[in-house]
mmCIF file of C-alpha atoms and ligand atoms in Angstrom:
data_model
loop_
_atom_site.group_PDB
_atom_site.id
_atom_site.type_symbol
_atom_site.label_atom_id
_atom_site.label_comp_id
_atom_site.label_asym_id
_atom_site.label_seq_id
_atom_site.Cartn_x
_atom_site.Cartn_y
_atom_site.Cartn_z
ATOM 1 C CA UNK A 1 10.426 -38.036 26.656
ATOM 2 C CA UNK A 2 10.096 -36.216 29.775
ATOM 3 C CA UNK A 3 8.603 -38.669 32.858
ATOM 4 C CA UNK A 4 5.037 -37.520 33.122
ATOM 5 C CA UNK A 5 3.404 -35.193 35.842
ATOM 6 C CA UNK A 6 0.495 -35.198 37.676
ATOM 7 C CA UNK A 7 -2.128 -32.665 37.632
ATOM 8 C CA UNK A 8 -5.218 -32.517 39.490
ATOM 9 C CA UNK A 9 -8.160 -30.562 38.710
ATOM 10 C CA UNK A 10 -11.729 -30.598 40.674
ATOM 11 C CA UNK A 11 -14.779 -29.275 39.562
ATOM 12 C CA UNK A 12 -13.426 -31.501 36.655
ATOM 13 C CA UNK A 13 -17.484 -31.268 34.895
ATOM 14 C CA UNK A 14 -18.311 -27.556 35.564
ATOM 15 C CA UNK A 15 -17.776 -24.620 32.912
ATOM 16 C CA UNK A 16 -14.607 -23.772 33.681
ATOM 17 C CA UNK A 17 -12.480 -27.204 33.866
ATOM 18 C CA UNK A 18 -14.153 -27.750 30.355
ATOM 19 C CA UNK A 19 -11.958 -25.606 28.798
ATOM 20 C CA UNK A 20 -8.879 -25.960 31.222
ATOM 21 C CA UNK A 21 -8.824 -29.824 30.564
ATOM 22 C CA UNK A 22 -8.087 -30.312 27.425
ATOM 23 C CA UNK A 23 -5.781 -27.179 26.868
ATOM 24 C CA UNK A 24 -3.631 -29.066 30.185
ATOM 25 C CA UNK A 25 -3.744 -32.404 27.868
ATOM 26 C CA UNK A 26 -2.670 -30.547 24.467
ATOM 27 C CA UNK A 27 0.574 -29.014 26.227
ATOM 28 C CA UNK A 28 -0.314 -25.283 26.723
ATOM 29 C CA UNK A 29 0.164 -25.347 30.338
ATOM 30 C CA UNK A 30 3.006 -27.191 31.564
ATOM 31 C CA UNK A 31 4.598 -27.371 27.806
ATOM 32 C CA UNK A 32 4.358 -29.741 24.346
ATOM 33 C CA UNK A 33 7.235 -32.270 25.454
ATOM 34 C CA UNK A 34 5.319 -32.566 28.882
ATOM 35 C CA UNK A 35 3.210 -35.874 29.882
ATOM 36 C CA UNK A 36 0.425 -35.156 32.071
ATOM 37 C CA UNK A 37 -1.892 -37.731 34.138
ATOM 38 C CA UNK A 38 -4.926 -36.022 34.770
ATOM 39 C CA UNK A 39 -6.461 -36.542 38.284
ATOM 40 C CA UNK A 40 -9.829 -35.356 38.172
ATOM 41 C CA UNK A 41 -12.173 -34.828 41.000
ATOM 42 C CA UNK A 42 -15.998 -33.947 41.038
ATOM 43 C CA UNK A 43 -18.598 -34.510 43.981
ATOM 44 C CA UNK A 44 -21.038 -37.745 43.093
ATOM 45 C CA UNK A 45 -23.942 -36.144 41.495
ATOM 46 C CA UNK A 46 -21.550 -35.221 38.475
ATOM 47 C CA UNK A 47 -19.556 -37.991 38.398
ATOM 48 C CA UNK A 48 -21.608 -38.876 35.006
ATOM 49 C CA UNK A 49 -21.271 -35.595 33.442
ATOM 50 C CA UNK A 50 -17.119 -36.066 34.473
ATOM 51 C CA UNK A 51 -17.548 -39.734 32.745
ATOM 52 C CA UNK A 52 -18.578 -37.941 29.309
ATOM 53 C CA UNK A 53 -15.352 -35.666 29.690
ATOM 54 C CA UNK A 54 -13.044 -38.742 30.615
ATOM 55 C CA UNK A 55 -14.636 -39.990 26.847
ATOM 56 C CA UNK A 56 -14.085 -36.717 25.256
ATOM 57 C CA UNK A 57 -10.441 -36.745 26.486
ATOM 58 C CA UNK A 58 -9.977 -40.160 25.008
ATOM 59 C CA UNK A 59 -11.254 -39.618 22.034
ATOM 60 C CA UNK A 60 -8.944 -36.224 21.350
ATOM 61 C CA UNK A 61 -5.921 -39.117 21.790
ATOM 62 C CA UNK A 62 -3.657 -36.399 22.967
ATOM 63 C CA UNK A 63 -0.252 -37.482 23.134
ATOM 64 C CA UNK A 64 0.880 -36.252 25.628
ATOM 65 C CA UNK A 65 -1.613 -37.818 28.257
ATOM 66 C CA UNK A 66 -0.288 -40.613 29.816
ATOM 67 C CA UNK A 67 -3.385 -41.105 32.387
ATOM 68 C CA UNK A 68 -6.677 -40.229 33.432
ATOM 69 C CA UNK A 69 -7.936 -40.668 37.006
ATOM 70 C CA UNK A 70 -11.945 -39.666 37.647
ATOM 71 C CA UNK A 71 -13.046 -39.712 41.048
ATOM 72 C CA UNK A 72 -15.323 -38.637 43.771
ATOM 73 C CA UNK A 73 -12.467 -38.605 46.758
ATOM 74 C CA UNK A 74 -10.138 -35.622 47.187
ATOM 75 C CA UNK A 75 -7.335 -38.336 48.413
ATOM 76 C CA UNK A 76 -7.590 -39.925 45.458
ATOM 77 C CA UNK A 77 -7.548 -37.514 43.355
ATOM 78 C CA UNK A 78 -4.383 -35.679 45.210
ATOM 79 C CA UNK A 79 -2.161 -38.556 45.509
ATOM 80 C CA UNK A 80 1.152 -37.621 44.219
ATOM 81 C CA UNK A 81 -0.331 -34.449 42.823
ATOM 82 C CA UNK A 82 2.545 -31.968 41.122
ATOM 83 C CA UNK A 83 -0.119 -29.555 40.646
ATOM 84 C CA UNK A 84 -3.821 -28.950 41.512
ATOM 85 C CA UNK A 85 -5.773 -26.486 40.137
ATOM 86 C CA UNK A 86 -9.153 -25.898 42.696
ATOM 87 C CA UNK A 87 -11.463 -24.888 40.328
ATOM 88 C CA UNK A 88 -14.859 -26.914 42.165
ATOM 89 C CA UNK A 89 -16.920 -24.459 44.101
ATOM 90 C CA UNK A 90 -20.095 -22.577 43.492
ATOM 91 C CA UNK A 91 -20.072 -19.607 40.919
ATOM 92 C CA UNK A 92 -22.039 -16.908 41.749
ATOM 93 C CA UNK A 93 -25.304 -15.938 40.230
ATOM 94 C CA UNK A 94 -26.897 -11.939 39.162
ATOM 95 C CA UNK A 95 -26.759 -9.627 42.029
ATOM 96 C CA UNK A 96 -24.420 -11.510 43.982
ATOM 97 C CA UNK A 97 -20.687 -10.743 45.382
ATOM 98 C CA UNK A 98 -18.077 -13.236 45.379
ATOM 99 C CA UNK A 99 -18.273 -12.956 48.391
ATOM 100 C CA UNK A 100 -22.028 -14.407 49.329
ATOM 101 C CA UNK A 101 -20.207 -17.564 48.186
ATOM 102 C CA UNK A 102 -17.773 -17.326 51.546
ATOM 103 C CA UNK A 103 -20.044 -19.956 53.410
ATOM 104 C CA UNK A 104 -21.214 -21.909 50.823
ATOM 105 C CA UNK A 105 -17.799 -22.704 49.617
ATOM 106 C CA UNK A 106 -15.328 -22.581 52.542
ATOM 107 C CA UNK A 107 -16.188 -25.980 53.600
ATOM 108 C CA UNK A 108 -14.835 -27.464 50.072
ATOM 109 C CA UNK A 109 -11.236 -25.827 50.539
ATOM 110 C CA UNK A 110 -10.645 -27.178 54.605
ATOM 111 C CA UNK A 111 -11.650 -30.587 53.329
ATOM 112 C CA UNK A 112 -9.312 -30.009 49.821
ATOM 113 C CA UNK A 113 -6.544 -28.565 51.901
ATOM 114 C CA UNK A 114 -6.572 -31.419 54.434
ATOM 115 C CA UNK A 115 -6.188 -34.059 51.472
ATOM 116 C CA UNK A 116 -3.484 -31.962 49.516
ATOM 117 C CA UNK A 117 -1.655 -31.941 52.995
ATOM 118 C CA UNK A 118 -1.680 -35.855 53.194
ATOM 119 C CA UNK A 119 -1.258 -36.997 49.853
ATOM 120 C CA UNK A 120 0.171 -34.235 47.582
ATOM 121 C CA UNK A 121 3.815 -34.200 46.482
ATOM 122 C CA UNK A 122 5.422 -31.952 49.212
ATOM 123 C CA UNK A 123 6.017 -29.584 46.076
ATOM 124 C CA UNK A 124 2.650 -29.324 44.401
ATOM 125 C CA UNK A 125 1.835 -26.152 43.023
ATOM 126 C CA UNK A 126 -1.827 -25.042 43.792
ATOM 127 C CA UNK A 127 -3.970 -22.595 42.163
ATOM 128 C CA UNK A 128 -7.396 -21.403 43.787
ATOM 129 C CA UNK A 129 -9.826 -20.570 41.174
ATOM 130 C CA UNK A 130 -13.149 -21.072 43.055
ATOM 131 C CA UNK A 131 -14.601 -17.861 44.808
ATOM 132 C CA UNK A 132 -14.248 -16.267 46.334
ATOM 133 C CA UNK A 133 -10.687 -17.416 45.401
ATOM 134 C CA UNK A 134 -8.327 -15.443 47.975
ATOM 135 C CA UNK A 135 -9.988 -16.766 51.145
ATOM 136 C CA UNK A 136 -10.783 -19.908 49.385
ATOM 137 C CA UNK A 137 -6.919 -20.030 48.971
ATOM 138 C CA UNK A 138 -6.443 -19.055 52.706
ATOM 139 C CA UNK A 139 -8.477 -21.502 54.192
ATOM 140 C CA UNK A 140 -6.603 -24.263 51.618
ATOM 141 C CA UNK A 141 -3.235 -23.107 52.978
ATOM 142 C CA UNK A 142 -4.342 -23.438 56.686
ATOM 143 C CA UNK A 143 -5.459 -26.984 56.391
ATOM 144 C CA UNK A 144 -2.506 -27.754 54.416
ATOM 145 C CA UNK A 145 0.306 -26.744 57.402
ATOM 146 C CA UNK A 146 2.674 -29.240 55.828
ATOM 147 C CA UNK A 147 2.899 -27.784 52.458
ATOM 148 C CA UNK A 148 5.290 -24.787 51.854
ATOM 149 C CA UNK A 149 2.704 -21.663 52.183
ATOM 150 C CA UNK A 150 4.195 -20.194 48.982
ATOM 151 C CA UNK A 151 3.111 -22.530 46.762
ATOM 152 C CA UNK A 152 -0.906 -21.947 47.400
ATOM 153 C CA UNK A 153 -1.837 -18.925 45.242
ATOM 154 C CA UNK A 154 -5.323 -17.794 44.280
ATOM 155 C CA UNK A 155 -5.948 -16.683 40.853
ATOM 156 C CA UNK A 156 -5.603 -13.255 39.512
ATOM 157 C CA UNK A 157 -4.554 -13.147 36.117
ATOM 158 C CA UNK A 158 -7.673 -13.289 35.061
ATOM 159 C CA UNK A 159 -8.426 -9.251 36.242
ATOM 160 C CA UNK A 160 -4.669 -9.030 35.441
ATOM 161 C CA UNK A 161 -5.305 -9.970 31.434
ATOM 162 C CA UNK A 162 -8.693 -8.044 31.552
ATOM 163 C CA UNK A 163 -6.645 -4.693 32.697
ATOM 164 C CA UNK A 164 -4.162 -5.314 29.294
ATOM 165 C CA UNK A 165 -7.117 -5.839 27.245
ATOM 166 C CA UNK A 166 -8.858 -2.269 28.379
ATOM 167 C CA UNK A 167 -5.546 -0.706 27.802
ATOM 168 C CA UNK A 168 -4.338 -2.745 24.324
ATOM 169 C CA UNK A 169 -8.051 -1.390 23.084
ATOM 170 C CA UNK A 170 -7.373 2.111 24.655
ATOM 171 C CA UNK A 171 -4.804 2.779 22.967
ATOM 172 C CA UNK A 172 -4.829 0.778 20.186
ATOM 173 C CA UNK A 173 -1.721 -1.367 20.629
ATOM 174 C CA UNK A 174 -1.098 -5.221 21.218
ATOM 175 C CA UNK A 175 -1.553 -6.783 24.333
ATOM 176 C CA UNK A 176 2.048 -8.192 23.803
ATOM 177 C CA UNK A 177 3.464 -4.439 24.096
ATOM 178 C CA UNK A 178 1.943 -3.718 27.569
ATOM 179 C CA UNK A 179 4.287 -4.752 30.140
ATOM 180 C CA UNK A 180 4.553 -3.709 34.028
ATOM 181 C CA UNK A 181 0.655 -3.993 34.558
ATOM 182 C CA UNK A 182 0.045 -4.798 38.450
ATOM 183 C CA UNK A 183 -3.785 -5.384 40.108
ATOM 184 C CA UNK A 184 -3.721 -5.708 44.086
ATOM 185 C CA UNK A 185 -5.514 -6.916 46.103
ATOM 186 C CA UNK A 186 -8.939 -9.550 46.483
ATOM 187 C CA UNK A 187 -10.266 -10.968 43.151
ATOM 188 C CA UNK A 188 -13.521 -8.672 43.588
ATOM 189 C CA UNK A 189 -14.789 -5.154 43.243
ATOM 190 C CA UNK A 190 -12.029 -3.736 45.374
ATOM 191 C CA UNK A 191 -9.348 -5.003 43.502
ATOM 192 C CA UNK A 192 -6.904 -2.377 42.337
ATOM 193 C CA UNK A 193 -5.702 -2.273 38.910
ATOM 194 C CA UNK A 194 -2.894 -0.066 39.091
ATOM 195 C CA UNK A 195 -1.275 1.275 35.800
ATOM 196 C CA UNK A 196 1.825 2.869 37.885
ATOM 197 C CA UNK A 197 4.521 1.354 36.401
ATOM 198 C CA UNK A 198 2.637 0.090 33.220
ATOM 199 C CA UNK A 199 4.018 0.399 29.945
ATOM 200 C CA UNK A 200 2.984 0.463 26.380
ATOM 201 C CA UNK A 201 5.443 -0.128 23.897
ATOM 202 C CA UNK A 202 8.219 1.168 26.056
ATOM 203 C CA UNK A 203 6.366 4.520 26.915
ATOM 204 C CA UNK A 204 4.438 5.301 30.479
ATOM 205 C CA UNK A 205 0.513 4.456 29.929
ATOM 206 C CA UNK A 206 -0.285 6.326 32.384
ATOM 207 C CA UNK A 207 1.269 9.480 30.293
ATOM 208 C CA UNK A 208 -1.332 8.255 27.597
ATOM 209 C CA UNK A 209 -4.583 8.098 29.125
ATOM 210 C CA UNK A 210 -6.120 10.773 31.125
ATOM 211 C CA UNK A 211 -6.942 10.377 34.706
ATOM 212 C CA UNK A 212 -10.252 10.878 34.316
ATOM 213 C CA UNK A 213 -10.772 7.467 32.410
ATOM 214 C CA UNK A 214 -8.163 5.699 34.354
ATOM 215 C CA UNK A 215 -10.209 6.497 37.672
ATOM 216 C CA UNK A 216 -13.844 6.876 36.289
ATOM 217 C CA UNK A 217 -13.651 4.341 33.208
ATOM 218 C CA UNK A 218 -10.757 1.597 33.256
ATOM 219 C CA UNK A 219 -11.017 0.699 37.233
ATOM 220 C CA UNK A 220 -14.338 0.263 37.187
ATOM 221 C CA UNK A 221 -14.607 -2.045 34.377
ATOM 222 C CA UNK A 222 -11.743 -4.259 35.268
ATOM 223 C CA UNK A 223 -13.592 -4.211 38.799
ATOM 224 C CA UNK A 224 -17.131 -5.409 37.541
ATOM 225 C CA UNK A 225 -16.142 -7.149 34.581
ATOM 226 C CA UNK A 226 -16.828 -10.719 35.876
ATOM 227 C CA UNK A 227 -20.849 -9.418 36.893
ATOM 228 C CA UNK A 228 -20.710 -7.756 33.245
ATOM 229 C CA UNK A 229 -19.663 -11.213 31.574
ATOM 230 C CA UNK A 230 -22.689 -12.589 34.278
ATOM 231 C CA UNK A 231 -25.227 -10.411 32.923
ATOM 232 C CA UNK A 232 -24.301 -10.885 29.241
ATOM 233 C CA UNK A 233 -23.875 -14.800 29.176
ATOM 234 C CA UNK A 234 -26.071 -15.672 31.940
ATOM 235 C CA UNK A 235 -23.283 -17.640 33.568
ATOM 236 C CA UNK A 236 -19.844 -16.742 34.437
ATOM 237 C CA UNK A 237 -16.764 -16.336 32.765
ATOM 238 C CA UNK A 238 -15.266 -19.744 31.939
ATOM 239 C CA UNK A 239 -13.102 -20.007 28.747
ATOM 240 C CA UNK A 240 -11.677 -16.697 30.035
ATOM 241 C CA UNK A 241 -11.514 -18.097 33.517
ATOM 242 C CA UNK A 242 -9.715 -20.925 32.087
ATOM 243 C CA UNK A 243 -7.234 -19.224 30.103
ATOM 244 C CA UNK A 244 -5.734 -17.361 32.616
ATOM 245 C CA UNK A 245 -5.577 -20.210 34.737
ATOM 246 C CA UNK A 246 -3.294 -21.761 31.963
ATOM 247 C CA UNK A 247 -1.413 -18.717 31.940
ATOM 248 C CA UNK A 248 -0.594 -18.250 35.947
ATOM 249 C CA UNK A 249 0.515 -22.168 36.324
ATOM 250 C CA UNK A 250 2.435 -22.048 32.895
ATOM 251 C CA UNK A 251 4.044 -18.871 33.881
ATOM 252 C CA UNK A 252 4.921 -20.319 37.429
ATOM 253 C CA UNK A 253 6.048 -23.733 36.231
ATOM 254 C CA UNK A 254 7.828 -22.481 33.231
ATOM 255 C CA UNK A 255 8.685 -18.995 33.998
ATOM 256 C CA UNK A 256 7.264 -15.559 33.065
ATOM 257 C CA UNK A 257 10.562 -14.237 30.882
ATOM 258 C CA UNK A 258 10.920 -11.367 33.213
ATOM 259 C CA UNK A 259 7.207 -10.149 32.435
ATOM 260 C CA UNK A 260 5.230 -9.173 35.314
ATOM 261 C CA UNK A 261 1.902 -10.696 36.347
ATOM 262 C CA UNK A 262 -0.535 -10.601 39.253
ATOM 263 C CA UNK A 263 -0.628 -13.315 41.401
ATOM 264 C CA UNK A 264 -2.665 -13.651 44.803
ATOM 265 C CA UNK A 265 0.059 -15.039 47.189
ATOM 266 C CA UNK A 266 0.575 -15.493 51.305
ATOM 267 C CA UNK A 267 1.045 -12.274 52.551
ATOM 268 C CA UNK A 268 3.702 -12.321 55.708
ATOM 269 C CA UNK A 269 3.390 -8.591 56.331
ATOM 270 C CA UNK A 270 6.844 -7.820 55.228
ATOM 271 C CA UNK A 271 5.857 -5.718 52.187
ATOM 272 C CA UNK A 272 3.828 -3.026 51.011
ATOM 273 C CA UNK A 273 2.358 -2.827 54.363
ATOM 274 C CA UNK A 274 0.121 -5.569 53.695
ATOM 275 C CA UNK A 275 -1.014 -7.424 56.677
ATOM 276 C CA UNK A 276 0.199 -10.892 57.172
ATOM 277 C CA UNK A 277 -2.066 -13.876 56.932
ATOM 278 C CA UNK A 278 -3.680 -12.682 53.576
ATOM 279 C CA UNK A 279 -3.622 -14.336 50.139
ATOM 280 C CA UNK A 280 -3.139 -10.588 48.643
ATOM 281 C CA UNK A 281 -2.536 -10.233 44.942
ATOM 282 C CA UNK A 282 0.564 -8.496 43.764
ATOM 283 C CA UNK A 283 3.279 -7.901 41.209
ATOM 284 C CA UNK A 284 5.421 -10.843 40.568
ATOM 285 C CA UNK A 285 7.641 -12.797 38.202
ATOM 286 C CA UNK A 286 8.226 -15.560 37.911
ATOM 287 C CA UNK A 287 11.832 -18.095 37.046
ATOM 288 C CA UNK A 288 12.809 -21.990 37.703
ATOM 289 C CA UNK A 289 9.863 -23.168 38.795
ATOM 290 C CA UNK A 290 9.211 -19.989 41.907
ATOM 291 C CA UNK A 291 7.322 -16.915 41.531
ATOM 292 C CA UNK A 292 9.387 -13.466 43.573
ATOM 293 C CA UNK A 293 7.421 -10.561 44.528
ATOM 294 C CA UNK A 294 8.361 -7.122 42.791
ATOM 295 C CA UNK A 295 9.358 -5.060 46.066
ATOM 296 C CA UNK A 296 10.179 -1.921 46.853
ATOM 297 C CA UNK A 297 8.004 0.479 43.846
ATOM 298 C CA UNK A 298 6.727 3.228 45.565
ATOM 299 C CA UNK A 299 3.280 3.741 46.468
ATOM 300 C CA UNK A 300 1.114 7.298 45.775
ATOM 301 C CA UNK A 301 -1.510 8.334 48.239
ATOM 302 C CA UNK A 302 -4.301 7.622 45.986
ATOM 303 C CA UNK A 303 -2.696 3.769 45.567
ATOM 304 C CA UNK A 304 -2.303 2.972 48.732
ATOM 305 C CA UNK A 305 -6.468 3.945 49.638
ATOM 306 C CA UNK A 306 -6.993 1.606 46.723
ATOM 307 C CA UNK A 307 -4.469 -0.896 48.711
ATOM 308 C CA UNK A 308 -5.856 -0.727 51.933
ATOM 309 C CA UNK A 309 -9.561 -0.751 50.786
ATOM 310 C CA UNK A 310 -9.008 -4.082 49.437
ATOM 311 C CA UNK A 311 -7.097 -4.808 52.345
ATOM 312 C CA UNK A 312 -9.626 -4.639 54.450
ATOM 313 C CA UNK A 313 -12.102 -6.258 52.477
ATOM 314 C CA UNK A 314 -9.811 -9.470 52.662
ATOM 315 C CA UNK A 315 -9.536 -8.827 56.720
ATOM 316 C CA UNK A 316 -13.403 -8.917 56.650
ATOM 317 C CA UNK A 317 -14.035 -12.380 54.052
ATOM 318 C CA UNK A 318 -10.936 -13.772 56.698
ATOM 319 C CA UNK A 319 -12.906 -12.900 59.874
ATOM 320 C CA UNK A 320 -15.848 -14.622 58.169
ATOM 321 C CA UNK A 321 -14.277 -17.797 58.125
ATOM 322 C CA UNK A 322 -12.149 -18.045 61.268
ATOM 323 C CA UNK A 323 -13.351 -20.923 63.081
ATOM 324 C CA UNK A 324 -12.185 -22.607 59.285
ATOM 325 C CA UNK A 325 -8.583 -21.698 59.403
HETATM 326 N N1 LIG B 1 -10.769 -16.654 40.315
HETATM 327 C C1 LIG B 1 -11.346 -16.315 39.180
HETATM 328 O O1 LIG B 1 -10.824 -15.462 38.452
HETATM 329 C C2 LIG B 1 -12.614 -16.964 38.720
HETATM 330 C C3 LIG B 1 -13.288 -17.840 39.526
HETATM 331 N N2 LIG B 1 -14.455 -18.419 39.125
HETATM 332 C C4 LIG B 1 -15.089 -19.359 40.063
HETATM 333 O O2 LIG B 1 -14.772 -20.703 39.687
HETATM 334 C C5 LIG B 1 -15.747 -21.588 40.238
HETATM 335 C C6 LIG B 1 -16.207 -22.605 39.215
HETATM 336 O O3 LIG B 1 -16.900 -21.943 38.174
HETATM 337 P P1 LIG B 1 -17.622 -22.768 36.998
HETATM 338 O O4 LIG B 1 -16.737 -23.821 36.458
HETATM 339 O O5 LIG B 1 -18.190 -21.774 36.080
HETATM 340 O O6 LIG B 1 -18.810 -23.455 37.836
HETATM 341 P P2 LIG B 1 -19.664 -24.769 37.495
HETATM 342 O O7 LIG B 1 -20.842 -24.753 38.395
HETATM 343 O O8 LIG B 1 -19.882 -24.877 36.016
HETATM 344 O O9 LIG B 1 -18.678 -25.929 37.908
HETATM 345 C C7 LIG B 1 -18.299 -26.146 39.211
HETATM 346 C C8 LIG B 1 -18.126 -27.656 39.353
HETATM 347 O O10 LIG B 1 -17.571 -27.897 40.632
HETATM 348 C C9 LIG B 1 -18.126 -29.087 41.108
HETATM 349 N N3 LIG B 1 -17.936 -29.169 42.556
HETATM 350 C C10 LIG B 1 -18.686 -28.616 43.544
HETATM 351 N N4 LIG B 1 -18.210 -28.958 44.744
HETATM 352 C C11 LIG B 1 -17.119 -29.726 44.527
HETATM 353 C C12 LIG B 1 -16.205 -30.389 45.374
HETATM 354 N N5 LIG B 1 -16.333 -30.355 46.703
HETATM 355 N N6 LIG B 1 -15.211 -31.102 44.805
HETATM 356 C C13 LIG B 1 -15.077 -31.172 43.476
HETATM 357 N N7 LIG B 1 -15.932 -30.583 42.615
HETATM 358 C C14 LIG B 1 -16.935 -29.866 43.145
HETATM 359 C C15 LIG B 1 -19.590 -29.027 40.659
HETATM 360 O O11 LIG B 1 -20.191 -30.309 40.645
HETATM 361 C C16 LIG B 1 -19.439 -28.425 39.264
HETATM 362 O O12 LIG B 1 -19.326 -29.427 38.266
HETATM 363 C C17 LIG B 1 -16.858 -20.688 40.795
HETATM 364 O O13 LIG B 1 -16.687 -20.534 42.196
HETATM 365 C C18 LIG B 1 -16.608 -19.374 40.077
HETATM 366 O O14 LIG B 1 -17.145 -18.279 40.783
HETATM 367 C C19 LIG B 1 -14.992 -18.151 37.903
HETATM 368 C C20 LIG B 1 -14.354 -17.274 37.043
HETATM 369 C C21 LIG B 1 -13.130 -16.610 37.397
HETATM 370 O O1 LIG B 2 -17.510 -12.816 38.421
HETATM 371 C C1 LIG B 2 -17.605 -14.011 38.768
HETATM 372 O O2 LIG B 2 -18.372 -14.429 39.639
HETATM 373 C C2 LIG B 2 -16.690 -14.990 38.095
HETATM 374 C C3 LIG B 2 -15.356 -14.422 38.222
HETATM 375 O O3 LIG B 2 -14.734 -14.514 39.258
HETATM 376 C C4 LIG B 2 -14.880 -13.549 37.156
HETATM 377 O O4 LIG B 2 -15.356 -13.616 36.018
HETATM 378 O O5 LIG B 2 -13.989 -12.749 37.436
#
């Protein structure tokens, strides 16, 4: 048996972490032969709620859990951490951008990235999953100066598994045969989903839809799908939200078998033109434990507006918050 890891997940009560939880503790992230001790982290007011999980857990008697830590401190719940997943933050409501959430959740990620900093294993993995999740994952890595920069990411493969889905239903093959999708950019309504270099079993997709729906129909829906999930549930996405959280930290940990996926990742301003000092999402894969960028694909006119449009947006949500970084 493999010595276990730890894994530390806040918002540990909320929507999302329900569903993360207990996939991490049955084996689908980090893998069926893996121990986990789960290091869970909520703010007091839900530490009751988080209790009721922590009795949920125990009574699933999953194997492979070798511990469960609930707590109200971020340097408790970090100690030793292998990975974190920063899920705790507000989700917006109707009408909003992920954006409006800049001020009300920036505070959570200087204090979070302080305490990874000091008590984190110097090799913890972090995922940023609270929004708006790029700048949220900025202002992590810039209280965190000790910590290698690459290994804060925000999450994307949540608009990255959306864009398969549209084009698995499109054109009425499985998600399994789409490979080579890429979305850049900000998790929000700039993001570009960018079907390039996508293909569908073997063949170019973008030879299989016409323009017209790619630019009028599929962006568009991959862009507003969270507010669409908003205005059908009344809440946002969160066994979705979870899911793809599973896949980006299984993928990174375990490896993505040459497959690309989207990841939002420190930007040093070395590629694609992409200013430095942006968590910018982009095409990746992943081997050994370390995610590698996808370089050198060439970029049409009408991609890079889509590029630099998010881009900017990112400059902008950075600005915002500059006192925090
Ligand atoms: N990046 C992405 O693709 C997605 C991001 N999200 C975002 O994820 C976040 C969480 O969403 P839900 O789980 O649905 O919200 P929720 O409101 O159900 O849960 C959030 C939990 O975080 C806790 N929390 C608040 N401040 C905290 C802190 N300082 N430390 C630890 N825990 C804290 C709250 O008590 C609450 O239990 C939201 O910001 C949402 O917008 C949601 C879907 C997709
Ligand atoms: O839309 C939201 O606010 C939640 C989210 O990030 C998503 O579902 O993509």
């Amino acid at each position: 048996m493999k010595k276990p890891v730890r894994v530390a997940i806040t918002g540990a009560a909320g929507q999302i972490s329900y569903s993360i939880i207990f996939r991490v503790a049955a084996g689908d992230m980090l893998g069926k032969d893996q121990p986990v001790i789960l290091q869970l982290l909520e703010i007091p007011p839900a530490m009751g709620a988080l209790n009721g999980v922590v009795m949920e857990l125990n009574d699933c008697a999953f194997p492979l859990v070798a511990g469960i830590v609930a707590t109200d401190d971020p340097n408790v719940a970090f100690k030793d951490t292998d990975y974190a997943v920063l899920v705790g933050a507000r989700p917006r409501g109707p009408g909003m951008e992920r954006s409006d959430l800049l001020m009300a959740n920036a505070k959570i990620f200087s204090v979070q990235g302080k305490a990874l900093n000091d008590h984190a294993s110097r090799d913890v993995k972090v995922l940023v999953v609270g929004n708006p999740a790029n700048t949220n994952a900025l202002i992590t890595l810039k209280n965190a100066p000790d910590l290698n920069p690459r290994n804060i990411t925000a999450m994307m493969r949540l608009d990255h598994n959306r864009s398969i889905s549209q084009i698995s239903e499109k054109l009425g093959c499985p998600t399994t045969s789409i490979e080579k999708m890429v979305v850049w950019g900000n998790h929000s309504a700039t993001q570009y989903p960018d079907i390039s270099y996508a293909t569908a079993e073997g063949a170019p997709v973008k030879d299989k839809v016409d323009n017209d729906w790619y630019v009028k129909t599929f962006i568009p829906t991959v862009q507003q799908r969270g507010a669409a999930i908003i205005k059908a549930r009344g809440a946002s996405s969160a066994a979705s939200a979870a899911s793809a959280a599973i896949d980006h930290m299984r993928d990174w940990a375990l490896g993505s078998n040459g497959q690309w996926v989207s990841m939002g990742v420190y930007s040093k301003g070395n590629s694609y033109g992409i200013d430095e000092d942006l968590i910018y999402s982009r095409p990746i894969t992943c081997e050994n434990g370390e995610w590698k960028e996808i370089t050198g694909l060439e970029v049409n006119s009408f991609s890079r507006e889509m590029m630099t449009a998010t881009e900017k947006e990112l400059a902008g949500e950075r600005e915002a918050i500059a006192e925090m970084l």
